[in-house]
Amino acid sequence: QVQLVESGGGLVQAGGSLRLSCAASGRTFSAHMAWFRQLSGKEREFVAAIRWNYYTTYYADSVKGRFTISGDNAKNTVYLQMNSLKPEDTAVYYCALDRYGIGLRGTNSYDYWGQGTQVTVSS
């Protein structure tokens, strides 16, 4: 059984930084891993993804230049370095694993999800 375990969320002031980590336990393969976020009552939205083929990265426009995704394919581990945080970045952040690489920015193609970690940015 595969589980994604996230860590690194917390409370930070606007302009500060946080680093999220996510590691997959259990045997699996993946084409790419990603981070999504969700506010209460809203749809889960794409934040960033990394394809293991050439370690290509993708970002939502709202975080480009502030967030950096990285990871290790062999360990199915992904990180999200978040700098210059804004109050509107406040959300529950989820990591996700897509075994076959069918999608990227949509939630439907991801096979496994973490439990979520809360990020709160105060103004």
Short mmCIF file of C-alpha atoms in Angstrom, two decimals:
data_model
loop_
_atom_site.label_atom_id
_atom_site.label_comp_id
_atom_site.label_asym_id
_atom_site.label_seq_id
_atom_site.Cartn_x
_atom_site.Cartn_y
_atom_site.Cartn_z
CA GLN A 1 0.00 0.00 0.00
CA VAL A 2 1.37 3.38 -1.01
CA GLN A 3 1.07 6.37 1.27
CA LEU A 4 2.26 9.93 0.74
CA VAL A 5 3.40 11.63 3.92
CA GLU A 6 3.73 15.41 3.97
CA SER A 7 5.48 17.66 6.47
CA GLY A 8 6.62 21.25 6.82
CA GLY A 9 3.43 23.28 7.01
CA GLY A 10 2.85 25.92 9.63
CA LEU A 11 2.23 29.57 10.40
CA VAL A 12 4.44 32.26 8.88
CA GLN A 13 4.26 36.01 8.39
CA ALA A 14 3.81 37.52 4.97
CA GLY A 15 7.14 37.66 3.15
CA GLY A 16 8.43 34.62 4.97
CA SER A 17 9.35 31.16 3.74
CA LEU A 18 8.35 27.55 4.33
CA ARG A 19 9.54 24.25 2.86
CA LEU A 20 7.14 21.38 2.39
CA SER A 21 8.28 17.78 2.02
CA CYS A 22 6.47 14.71 0.77
CA ALA A 23 7.72 11.13 0.69
CA ALA A 24 6.00 8.05 -0.70
CA SER A 25 6.12 4.87 1.35
CA GLY A 26 5.54 1.53 -0.28
CA ARG A 27 6.57 0.31 -3.71
CA THR A 28 5.37 2.33 -6.66
CA PHE A 29 6.55 4.06 -9.78
CA SER A 30 5.70 7.56 -10.89
CA ALA A 31 5.85 9.72 -14.00
CA HIS A 32 5.58 12.90 -12.00
CA MET A 33 4.64 14.34 -8.62
CA ALA A 34 2.91 17.57 -7.81
CA TRP A 35 1.60 19.94 -5.18
CA PHE A 36 -1.97 21.19 -5.04
CA ARG A 37 -3.70 23.43 -2.52
CA GLN A 38 -7.23 23.88 -1.35
CA LEU A 39 -9.15 26.47 0.59
CA SER A 40 -12.21 25.41 2.54
CA GLY A 41 -15.21 25.25 0.24
CA LYS A 42 -13.15 25.68 -2.90
CA GLU A 43 -11.78 23.31 -5.51
CA ARG A 44 -8.30 21.89 -5.19
CA GLU A 45 -5.96 23.89 -7.43
CA PHE A 46 -2.67 23.06 -9.08
CA VAL A 47 0.45 24.67 -7.61
CA ALA A 48 3.50 22.95 -9.13
CA ALA A 49 4.66 19.68 -10.65
CA ILE A 50 7.89 17.95 -11.54
CA ARG A 51 8.20 15.37 -14.33
CA TRP A 52 10.93 12.86 -13.68
CA ASN A 53 11.80 12.81 -17.37
CA TYR A 54 14.48 15.52 -17.42
CA TYR A 55 13.13 16.84 -14.11
CA THR A 56 11.00 19.38 -15.94
CA THR A 57 9.03 21.69 -13.64
CA TYR A 58 5.69 23.44 -14.05
CA TYR A 59 4.06 26.17 -11.96
CA ALA A 60 0.78 27.96 -11.57
CA ASP A 61 1.07 31.60 -12.60
CA SER A 62 0.20 32.69 -9.07
CA VAL A 63 3.34 31.10 -7.59
CA LYS A 64 5.83 31.39 -10.44
CA GLY A 65 9.04 33.06 -9.28
CA ARG A 66 8.23 32.50 -5.60
CA PHE A 67 7.87 28.72 -5.26
CA THR A 68 10.34 26.03 -6.33
CA ILE A 69 9.53 22.35 -6.70
CA SER A 70 12.29 19.74 -6.52
CA GLY A 71 12.59 16.09 -5.73
CA ASP A 72 14.19 12.69 -6.13
CA ASN A 73 12.65 10.19 -8.54
CA ALA A 74 14.42 7.19 -7.00
CA LYS A 75 12.91 7.98 -3.61
CA ASN A 76 9.55 9.28 -4.85
CA THR A 77 10.16 12.38 -2.78
CA VAL A 78 9.13 15.91 -3.64
CA TYR A 79 9.71 19.28 -1.99
CA LEU A 80 8.13 22.70 -2.31
CA GLN A 81 10.21 25.69 -1.30
CA MET A 82 7.86 28.63 -0.79
CA ASN A 83 9.35 32.11 -0.58
CA SER A 84 7.80 35.58 -0.40
CA LEU A 85 4.63 34.07 0.98
CA LYS A 86 1.40 36.04 0.79
CA PRO A 87 -1.80 35.75 2.83
CA GLU A 88 -3.53 34.42 -0.29
CA ASP A 89 -1.19 31.42 -0.21
CA THR A 90 -2.99 30.25 2.93
CA ALA A 91 -4.47 26.80 2.24
CA VAL A 92 -4.11 23.10 2.89
CA TYR A 93 -1.33 21.83 0.63
CA TYR A 94 -1.46 18.30 -0.81
CA CYS A 95 1.18 16.34 -2.62
CA ALA A 96 0.14 13.89 -5.31
CA LEU A 97 1.69 11.14 -7.40
CA ASP A 98 0.78 10.31 -11.00
CA ARG A 99 2.04 6.90 -12.07
CA TYR A 100 1.42 7.21 -15.80
CA GLY A 101 1.84 10.91 -16.54
CA ILE A 102 -1.50 11.22 -18.27
CA GLY A 103 -2.35 14.61 -16.81
CA LEU A 104 -0.58 17.41 -14.99
CA ARG A 105 -2.69 20.33 -13.76
CA GLY A 106 -5.92 18.44 -13.18
CA THR A 107 -6.61 16.28 -10.17
CA ASN A 108 -8.17 13.30 -11.96
CA SER A 109 -4.99 11.63 -13.20
CA TYR A 110 -3.26 11.40 -9.84
CA ASP A 111 -3.25 7.99 -8.23
CA TYR A 112 -2.16 8.82 -4.70
CA TRP A 113 -2.63 11.83 -2.42
CA GLY A 114 -1.15 12.92 0.86
CA GLN A 115 -3.26 13.84 3.87
CA GLY A 116 -2.57 17.56 3.47
CA THR A 117 -0.59 20.05 5.52
CA GLN A 118 -1.87 23.45 6.60
CA VAL A 119 0.00 26.58 5.53
CA THR A 120 -1.15 29.84 7.11
CA VAL A 121 0.33 33.19 6.11
CA SER A 122 -0.51 36.11 8.37
CA SER A 123 -0.55 39.69 7.13
#
